[in-house]
Amino acid sequence: MNLAVTVTPEELSEILLHVAPVRPIFIWGAPGIGKSSLVESFADSVGLECVSLLGSQLAPEDIIGIPQIVGEVSTFLPPKMIARKEPYCLFLDELNACSQEVQKAFYSLIHERRIGEYHLPKGSIVIGAGNRTQDGAIVKTMSTALINRMFHVQLKTSVSQWLKWAYENNIHPYITDYIIQRPDHLFSEPPKTEEPYSTPRSWHMLSDAIKEYGNNLDPDILKVLAYASLKPSHAAMFLAFIKQIKNRYLLSDIIKGEAVWPAKPEERDVLYFLAQSFREKLFKELPQEKKNLGKDQHYLTHRAKAMIRDLSSINFEIAQMVVSAQDNKVLPDWFMLEIIRDLPRLAIQIKN
C-alpha cells in the first residue's frame, strides 16, 4: 500500500493520541524509518506498557492460544503475553508479513479487542505496522477484511524531528553534524540489489559503533563501519565529511574567503563533498527572483561565481556538477545567466 497522504513522526504521534484509543491504526513505511521506536515512545508517553508481537514469526496458536477441556466443554487459553489484567499497548509489528492464517487470527483481536472469551482490558490500544511492497521486505497481501478493520497512515522521515530526537538520545556528533549538512542523506529508498542503504536506523547503528570504538577510531575501521551500514555513495560522502573536519576544510571558511578548495589528488573525496554541500546551499538560499536577494544572498552570489571559477580550475567535472540540473532541481535562471556571462566556457560544456 502506498497512501496519497504521508505524515511526519510528530503528526503520527498526534494521530495515535487521538485515534488509537478508539480504533486500531496501521502504520505503513519503509524499513528503518522509526515505526517501532515511535510506537514504543507513544506507549511510554501515555503510561502504557508496550507489548510487541512480530508478525513474521507468529503461528495462529500464538494469537488464539491453545484449547483446554474444562468439564464437558473446551475453551481456548490465550497466550500469557497477551492475556493481561492491566491495560497496555499491543503492537503488531510486521503484521502484513503474517500468513493468511495468522491474519485471520488477528481479526477479532483487532476489531473487537478479544481472543475467544478474553477481552483486552479497557483502555488498551492496538497498533499495527508493516513495510510497503516496494521496499523489498517480507510482505504478504493483507486481506481486505483486515485492511478494513484499521485506520491506515504512511510515515515519512522528517530531518528536523529526527535531529531533535538524535540530540536527545546522544547520537554521535559526527552523525548529527553530517545530517545537518546533507539532510537528503538521512533516508534512501531500499535498493534493488542486496546492499546496505541509509535510514534513520542505520545512522543510529553507525553512531553506536563509532561510540564503542571511542575517540581514537582508525580511519580504515571507520570506513568499514560506514560502508557496512549506509548506502555506498552516502558512506563515501560521510567519510569525506569526517576527513574535512579533521583537515579543517570548512565550506563557510571558503565562502568567506578564509580558505580555498582542497586541490591535492588525495583530497578529491573532500573536494567532492564540499562541492556537493556548496550546491545544496545554493539551491536552498538563492531565491528564484533576483529582486528578492538580501544582503547575505548578494554576497553569496558574488562569492559563488568566484568559487565555481576556482573549482573549475581544479576539477572541471565537479564544477560542472555544481551548476547542473540534478534530481529535478535547478538553480535560478538569473543565476545561470550570470554564470553564462561570467563563465562562458563552463556554460558551453554544461550545454554540451
PDB file of N, CA and C in Angstrom, residues 250-259 278 281 299-300 303 307:
ATOM      1  N   LEU A 250      36.447  23.895   5.853  1.00  0.00           N
ATOM      2  CA  LEU A 250      35.055  24.191   6.130  1.00  0.00           C
ATOM      3  C   LEU A 250      34.469  25.036   5.012  1.00  0.00           C
ATOM      4  N   LEU A 251      33.303  24.659   4.559  1.00  0.00           N
ATOM      5  CA  LEU A 251      32.661  25.382   3.468  1.00  0.00           C
ATOM      6  C   LEU A 251      32.450  26.854   3.815  1.00  0.00           C
ATOM      7  N   SER A 252      32.046  27.119   5.037  1.00  0.00           N
ATOM      8  CA  SER A 252      31.817  28.512   5.436  1.00  0.00           C
ATOM      9  C   SER A 252      33.084  29.342   5.320  1.00  0.00           C
ATOM     10  N   ASP A 253      34.238  28.743   5.621  1.00  0.00           N
ATOM     11  CA  ASP A 253      35.506  29.476   5.511  1.00  0.00           C
ATOM     12  C   ASP A 253      35.845  29.753   4.052  1.00  0.00           C
ATOM     13  N   ILE A 254      35.510  28.797   3.175  1.00  0.00           N
ATOM     14  CA  ILE A 254      35.783  29.010   1.750  1.00  0.00           C
ATOM     15  C   ILE A 254      34.887  30.123   1.211  1.00  0.00           C
ATOM     16  N   ILE A 255      33.636  30.133   1.625  1.00  0.00           N
ATOM     17  CA  ILE A 255      32.718  31.185   1.189  1.00  0.00           C
ATOM     18  C   ILE A 255      33.187  32.548   1.677  1.00  0.00           C
ATOM     19  N   LYS A 256      33.709  32.591   2.890  1.00  0.00           N
ATOM     20  CA  LYS A 256      34.191  33.868   3.442  1.00  0.00           C
ATOM     21  C   LYS A 256      35.548  34.270   2.865  1.00  0.00           C
ATOM     22  N   GLY A 257      36.168  33.387   2.091  1.00  0.00           N
ATOM     23  CA  GLY A 257      37.462  33.690   1.509  1.00  0.00           C
ATOM     24  C   GLY A 257      38.619  33.417   2.446  1.00  0.00           C
ATOM     25  N   GLU A 258      38.350  32.728   3.545  1.00  0.00           N
ATOM     26  CA  GLU A 258      39.390  32.442   4.540  1.00  0.00           C
ATOM     27  C   GLU A 258      40.043  31.083   4.301  1.00  0.00           C
ATOM     28  N   ALA A 259      39.562  30.351   3.327  1.00  0.00           N
ATOM     29  CA  ALA A 259      40.149  29.055   2.965  1.00  0.00           C
ATOM     30  C   ALA A 259      39.905  28.847   1.468  1.00  0.00           C
ATOM     31  N   PHE A 278      28.122  22.738  -1.211  1.00  0.00           N
ATOM     32  CA  PHE A 278      28.021  24.077  -1.790  1.00  0.00           C
ATOM     33  C   PHE A 278      26.807  24.151  -2.713  1.00  0.00           C
ATOM     34  N   LYS A 281      23.642  24.325  -0.767  1.00  0.00           N
ATOM     35  CA  LYS A 281      23.491  25.654  -0.162  1.00  0.00           C
ATOM     36  C   LYS A 281      22.929  26.651  -1.176  1.00  0.00           C
ATOM     37  N   TYR A 299      26.056  38.632  -1.312  1.00  0.00           N
ATOM     38  CA  TYR A 299      27.455  38.235  -1.071  1.00  0.00           C
ATOM     39  C   TYR A 299      27.686  36.798  -1.524  1.00  0.00           C
ATOM     40  N   LEU A 300      26.708  35.920  -1.219  1.00  0.00           N
ATOM     41  CA  LEU A 300      26.842  34.521  -1.627  1.00  0.00           C
ATOM     42  C   LEU A 300      26.912  34.413  -3.147  1.00  0.00           C
ATOM     43  N   ARG A 303      30.403  35.522  -4.274  1.00  0.00           N
ATOM     44  CA  ARG A 303      31.424  34.540  -3.943  1.00  0.00           C
ATOM     45  C   ARG A 303      31.225  33.248  -4.735  1.00  0.00           C
ATOM     46  N   MET A 307      33.968  31.103  -6.632  1.00  0.00           N
ATOM     47  CA  MET A 307      34.249  29.748  -6.156  1.00  0.00           C
ATOM     48  C   MET A 307      34.093  28.726  -7.279  1.00  0.00           C
TER      49      MET A 307
END
